[in-house]
Coordinates of N, CA, C and O in Angstrom, one line a residue:
X1 N 0.4 -10.6 -1.7 CA -0.5 -11.3 -0.7 C 0.3 -12.0 0.3 O -0.1 -12.1 1.4
X2 N 1.5 -12.6 -0.2 CA 2.3 -13.4 0.8 C 2.8 -12.5 1.9 O 3.0 -13.0 3.0
X3 N 3.1 -11.2 1.6 CA 3.5 -10.3 2.6 C 2.5 -10.2 3.8 O 2.8 -10.1 4.9
X4 N 1.2 -10.1 3.4 CA 0.2 -10.1 4.4 C 0.2 -11.3 5.3 O 0.0 -11.2 6.5
X5 N 0.4 -12.5 4.7 CA 0.4 -13.7 5.5 C 1.7 -13.8 6.3 O 1.6 -14.4 7.4
X6 N 2.8 -13.3 5.8 CA 4.0 -13.4 6.6 C 4.0 -12.3 7.7 O 4.5 -12.6 8.8
X7 N 3.5 -11.1 7.4 CA 3.5 -10.0 8.4 C 2.0 -9.5 8.5 O 1.8 -8.4 8.0
X8 N 1.1 -10.2 9.1 CA -0.3 -9.7 9.1 C -0.6 -8.4 9.8 O -1.5 -7.7 9.4
X9 N 0.2 -8.0 10.8 CA 0.0 -6.8 11.5 C 0.6 -5.6 10.8 O 0.1 -4.5 10.9
X10 N 1.7 -5.8 10.0 CA 2.3 -4.7 9.4 C 1.8 -4.4 8.0 O 1.9 -3.3 7.4
X11 N 1.3 -5.5 7.3 CA 0.9 -5.4 5.9 C -0.6 -5.8 5.8 O -0.9 -7.0 5.9
X12 N -1.5 -4.9 5.5 CA -2.9 -5.3 5.4 C -3.2 -6.1 4.2 O -2.4 -6.1 3.2
X13 N -4.3 -6.8 4.2 CA -4.6 -7.7 3.0 C -4.8 -6.8 1.8 O -5.5 -5.8 1.8
X14 N -4.2 -7.1 0.7 CA -4.3 -6.3 -0.5 C -5.6 -6.5 -1.3 O -5.6 -7.4 -2.1
X15 N -6.6 -5.8 -1.0 CA -7.8 -5.9 -1.8 C -7.7 -5.3 -3.2 O -6.9 -4.4 -3.4
X16 N -8.4 -5.8 -4.1 CA -8.4 -5.3 -5.5 C -8.9 -3.9 -5.4 O -9.8 -3.5 -4.6
X17 N -8.5 -3.0 -6.4 CA -8.9 -1.6 -6.4 C -10.4 -1.5 -6.6 O -11.0 -2.2 -7.4
X18 N -11.0 -0.7 -5.7 CA -12.5 -0.5 -5.8 C -13.3 -1.6 -5.1 O -14.5 -1.5 -5.1
X19 N -12.6 -2.6 -4.5 CA -13.4 -3.7 -3.8 C -13.8 -3.3 -2.4 O -14.6 -4.0 -1.8
X20 N -13.2 -2.3 -1.8 CA -13.5 -1.9 -0.4 C -14.0 -0.5 -0.4 O -13.8 0.3 -1.3
X21 N -14.6 -0.2 0.7 CA -15.1 1.2 1.0 C -14.5 1.7 2.3 O -15.1 1.5 3.3
X22 N -13.3 2.3 2.3 CA -12.7 2.7 3.5 C -13.6 3.8 4.2 O -14.2 4.6 3.6
X23 N -13.7 3.6 5.5 CA -14.4 4.5 6.4 C -13.6 4.9 7.6 O -12.8 4.2 8.1
X24 N -13.9 6.1 8.0 CA -13.3 6.6 9.3 C -14.1 5.9 10.4 O -15.2 5.4 10.2
X25 N -13.5 5.8 11.6 CA -14.3 5.2 12.7 C -15.7 5.9 13.0 O -16.7 5.2 13.2
X26 N -15.7 7.2 12.8 CA -17.0 7.9 13.0 C -18.0 7.5 11.9 O -19.2 7.2 12.2
X27 N -17.6 7.3 10.7 CA -18.5 6.9 9.6 C -19.0 5.5 9.8 O -20.1 5.2 9.6
X28 N -18.1 4.6 10.3 CA -18.5 3.2 10.5 C -19.5 3.1 11.6 O -20.5 2.4 11.5
X29 N -19.3 3.9 12.7 CA -20.2 3.9 13.8 C -21.6 4.4 13.4 O -22.6 3.9 13.8
X30 N -21.6 5.4 12.5 CA -22.8 6.0 12.0 C -23.6 5.0 11.2 O -24.8 4.8 11.2
X31 N -22.8 4.2 10.3 CA -23.4 3.2 9.5 C -24.0 2.0 10.3 O -24.9 1.4 9.8
X32 N -23.3 1.7 11.4 CA -23.8 0.6 12.2 C -24.8 1.0 13.3 O -25.4 0.2 14.0
X33 N -25.1 2.3 13.4 CA -26.0 2.8 14.4 C -25.5 2.7 15.8 O -26.3 2.5 16.7
X34 N -24.2 2.8 16.0 CA -23.6 2.7 17.3 C -23.1 4.0 17.8 O -22.7 4.9 17.0
X35 N -23.2 4.2 19.1 CA -22.7 5.5 19.7 C -21.3 5.3 20.2 O -20.7 6.3 20.6
X36 N -20.8 4.1 20.4 CA -19.6 3.8 21.1 C -18.7 2.8 20.3 O -19.3 1.9 19.7
X37 N -17.4 3.0 20.3 CA -16.5 2.0 19.7 C -16.1 0.9 20.6 O -15.4 0.0 20.2
X38 N -16.6 0.9 21.8 CA -16.3 -0.1 22.8 C -17.3 -1.2 22.7 O -18.5 -1.0 22.8
X39 N -16.8 -2.4 22.6 CA -17.7 -3.6 22.6 C -18.2 -4.0 23.9 O -17.5 -3.9 24.9
X40 N -19.4 -4.5 24.0 CA -19.9 -5.0 25.3 C -19.3 -6.4 25.6 O -18.8 -7.0 24.7
X41 N -19.5 -6.8 26.8 CA -18.9 -8.1 27.2 C -19.6 -9.2 26.3 O -18.9 -10.2 25.9
X42 N -20.9 -9.1 26.1 CA -21.6 -10.1 25.3 C -21.1 -10.2 23.9 O -20.9 -11.2 23.3
X43 N -20.8 -9.0 23.3 CA -20.2 -9.0 21.9 C -18.9 -9.6 21.9 O -18.5 -10.3 20.9
X44 N -18.1 -9.3 22.9 CA -16.7 -9.9 22.9 C -16.8 -11.4 23.0 O -16.0 -12.2 22.4
X45 N -17.7 -12.0 23.9 CA -17.9 -13.4 24.0 C -18.4 -14.0 22.7 O -18.0 -15.1 22.3
X46 N -19.2 -13.3 21.9 CA -19.7 -13.8 20.6 C -18.5 -13.9 19.7 O -18.4 -14.9 18.9
X47 N -17.6 -12.9 19.7 CA -16.4 -13.0 18.8 C -15.5 -14.1 19.2 O -15.0 -14.8 18.3
X48 N -15.3 -14.4 20.5 CA -14.5 -15.5 20.9 C -15.1 -16.8 20.5 O -14.4 -17.7 20.0
X49 N -16.4 -16.9 20.7 CA -17.1 -18.2 20.3 C -17.0 -18.4 18.8 O -16.7 -19.5 18.4
X50 N -17.1 -17.4 18.0 CA -17.0 -17.5 16.6 C -15.6 -17.9 16.2 O -15.4 -18.7 15.3
X51 N -14.6 -17.3 16.8 CA -13.2 -17.6 16.6 C -12.9 -19.0 16.9 O -12.2 -19.7 16.2
X52 N -13.4 -19.5 18.0 CA -13.2 -20.9 18.4 C -13.9 -21.9 17.4 O -13.3 -23.0 17.1
X53 N -15.0 -21.5 16.9 CA -15.7 -22.4 16.0 C -15.1 -22.5 14.6 O -15.2 -23.5 13.9
X54 N -14.3 -21.4 14.3 CA -13.7 -21.4 12.9 C -12.2 -21.7 13.0 O -11.4 -21.5 12.1
X55 N -11.7 -22.2 14.2 CA -10.3 -22.5 14.4 C -9.9 -23.6 13.3 O -10.6 -24.5 13.0
X56 N -8.7 -23.3 12.7 CA -8.2 -24.2 11.7 C -6.9 -24.8 12.2 O -6.0 -24.1 12.8
X57 N -6.8 -26.1 12.1 CA -5.6 -26.8 12.6 C -4.4 -26.4 11.7 O -4.5 -25.9 10.6
X58 N -3.2 -26.5 12.3 CA -2.0 -26.0 11.6 C -1.8 -26.7 10.2 O -1.3 -26.1 9.3
X59 N -2.1 -28.0 10.2 CA -2.0 -28.7 8.9 C -2.9 -28.2 7.8 O -2.6 -28.4 6.6
X60 N -4.0 -27.6 8.2 CA -4.9 -27.2 7.2 C -4.8 -25.7 6.8 O -5.6 -25.1 6.0
X61 N -3.7 -25.0 7.3 CA -3.5 -23.6 7.0 C -3.3 -23.3 5.5 O -3.8 -22.3 5.0
X62 N -2.7 -24.2 4.8 CA -2.4 -24.0 3.4 C -3.7 -23.8 2.6 O -3.8 -22.9 1.8
X63 N -4.7 -24.5 2.9 CA -6.0 -24.4 2.2 C -6.8 -23.2 2.8 O -7.7 -22.7 2.2
X64 N -6.5 -22.8 4.0 CA -7.3 -21.8 4.7 C -6.9 -20.4 4.4 O -7.6 -19.5 4.6
X65 N -5.7 -20.2 3.8 CA -5.2 -18.8 3.6 C -6.0 -18.2 2.4 O -6.2 -18.8 1.4
X66 N -6.6 -17.0 2.7 CA -7.3 -16.4 1.6 C -6.3 -15.9 0.5 O -5.3 -15.3 0.8
X67 N -6.6 -16.3 -0.7 CA -5.7 -15.9 -1.8 C -6.5 -15.6 -3.0 O -7.4 -16.4 -3.4
X68 N -6.3 -14.5 -3.6 CA -7.0 -14.1 -4.8 C -6.2 -14.2 -6.1 O -4.9 -14.1 -6.0
X69 N -6.8 -14.5 -7.2 CA -6.0 -14.7 -8.4 C -6.0 -13.4 -9.2 O -5.5 -13.4 -10.3
X70 N -6.6 -12.4 -8.7 CA -6.6 -11.1 -9.4 C -5.3 -10.4 -9.3 O -4.7 -10.3 -8.2
X71 N -4.7 -10.0 -10.4 CA -3.4 -9.3 -10.4 C -3.6 -7.9 -10.9 O -4.3 -7.7 -11.9
X72 N -3.0 -6.9 -10.2 CA -3.1 -5.6 -10.7 C -1.6 -5.1 -10.9 O -0.8 -5.2 -10.0
X73 N -1.4 -4.6 -12.1 CA -0.1 -4.1 -12.4 C -0.1 -2.6 -12.1 O -1.0 -1.8 -12.5
X74 N 0.9 -2.1 -11.3 CA 1.0 -0.7 -10.9 C 2.0 -0.1 -11.8 O 3.2 -0.5 -11.8
X75 N 1.6 0.9 -12.6 CA 2.6 1.5 -13.5 C 2.6 3.0 -13.1 O 1.5 3.7 -13.0
X76 N 3.7 3.5 -12.9 CA 3.9 4.9 -12.5 C 4.0 5.7 -13.8 O 4.9 5.5 -14.7
X77 N 3.0 6.6 -14.0 CA 3.1 7.5 -15.2 C 4.1 8.6 -15.0 O 4.1 9.2 -13.9
X78 N 4.9 8.9 -16.0 CA 5.8 10.0 -15.8 C 5.1 11.3 -15.7 O 4.1 11.6 -16.3
X79 N 5.6 12.1 -14.8 CA 4.9 13.4 -14.6 C 5.3 14.4 -15.8 O 6.4 14.3 -16.3
X80 N 4.3 15.2 -16.2 CA 4.6 16.1 -17.3 C 5.6 17.1 -16.9 O 5.7 17.6 -15.8
X81 N 6.5 17.4 -17.9 CA 7.6 18.4 -17.7 C 7.1 19.8 -18.1 O 6.7 20.0 -19.2
X82 N 7.1 20.7 -17.1 CA 6.6 22.0 -17.4 C 7.7 22.9 -17.9 O 7.5 23.7 -18.8
X83 N 8.8 22.7 -17.4 CA 10.0 23.5 -17.8 C 11.1 23.1 -17.0 O 11.0 22.9 -15.8
X84 N 12.3 23.1 -17.6 CA 13.4 22.6 -16.8 C 13.9 23.8 -15.9 O 14.1 24.9 -16.4
X85 N 14.3 23.5 -14.7 CA 14.9 24.5 -13.8 C 16.3 24.8 -14.4 O 16.9 24.1 -15.1
X86 N 16.8 26.0 -14.0 CA 18.0 26.5 -14.6 C 19.2 25.6 -14.2 O 20.1 25.3 -15.0
X87 N 19.2 25.0 -13.0 CA 20.4 24.2 -12.6 C 20.5 22.9 -13.4 O 21.5 22.3 -13.4
X88 N 19.4 22.4 -14.0 CA 19.5 21.2 -14.8 C 20.3 21.4 -16.1 O 20.8 20.5 -16.6
X89 N 20.3 22.6 -16.6 CA 21.0 22.9 -17.8 C 22.4 23.4 -17.6 O 23.2 23.7 -18.5
X90 N 22.8 23.5 -16.3 CA 24.2 24.0 -15.9 C 25.3 23.1 -16.6 O 26.3 23.7 -17.1
X91 N 25.2 21.8 -16.6 CA 26.3 21.0 -17.2 C 26.5 21.3 -18.6 O 27.7 21.4 -19.1
X92 N 25.5 21.6 -19.4 CA 25.6 21.9 -20.8 C 26.2 23.3 -21.0 O 27.1 23.5 -21.9
X93 N 25.9 24.2 -20.1 CA 26.5 25.6 -20.2 C 28.0 25.5 -19.9 O 28.8 26.2 -20.5
X94 N 28.3 24.7 -18.9 CA 29.8 24.6 -18.5 C 30.5 24.0 -19.6 O 31.6 24.4 -20.0
X95 N 30.0 22.9 -20.2 CA 30.6 22.3 -21.4 C 30.8 23.2 -22.5 O 31.9 23.3 -23.2
X96 N 29.8 24.0 -22.8 CA 29.9 25.0 -23.9 C 30.9 26.0 -23.6 O 31.7 26.4 -24.5
X97 N 31.0 26.5 -22.4 CA 31.9 27.6 -22.0 C 33.4 27.0 -22.1 O 34.3 27.7 -22.6
X98 N 33.6 25.8 -21.6 CA 34.9 25.2 -21.7 C 35.4 25.0 -23.2 O 36.5 25.2 -23.5
X99 N 34.4 24.6 -24.0 CA 34.7 24.4 -25.4 C 35.1 25.7 -26.1 O 36.0 25.9 -26.9
X100 N 34.4 26.8 -25.7 CA 34.6 28.1 -26.2 C 36.0 28.6 -25.8 O 36.7 29.3 -26.6
X101 N 36.4 28.3 -24.5 CA 37.7 28.7 -24.1 C 38.8 28.0 -24.8 O 39.9 28.5 -25.0
X102 N 38.6 26.8 -25.2 CA 39.6 26.0 -26.0 C 39.7 26.5 -27.4 O 40.8 26.6 -28.0
X103 N 38.6 26.9 -28.0 CA 38.6 27.3 -29.4 C 39.0 28.8 -29.6 O 39.6 29.1 -30.6
X104 N 38.7 29.6 -28.6 CA 39.0 31.1 -28.7 C 40.5 31.3 -29.0 O 40.8 32.2 -29.9
X105 N 41.5 30.7 -28.3 CA 42.9 31.0 -28.6 C 43.3 30.6 -30.0 O 44.2 31.1 -30.6
X106 N 42.6 29.6 -30.6 CA 43.0 29.1 -32.0 C 42.5 30.1 -33.1 O 43.0 30.0 -34.2
X107 N 41.5 30.9 -32.7 CA 41.0 31.8 -33.8 C 41.7 33.0 -34.0 O 42.6 33.5 -33.6

């Protein structure tokens, strides 16, 4: 979460798994009943007015930052092994061949 607050444009807010419903722009416009993604001048003024009304002073930023106490541990499950490629067993083959070359003159 701190990465989002440090770099808000590069790192989106980390929502808990299943808490959001991602939509494409076309799906969002269909759900809103809108034909255009361009806001009207009136809508832009409403957003500016809302932003000015919710302005937070710099001293109050610590309390204003959204922070969730939900933690999710991400564990990578190992992928199932189907069969080893031939080149992965090459070191064992070379070791066996070199051992055979050392033992063969002694026999």
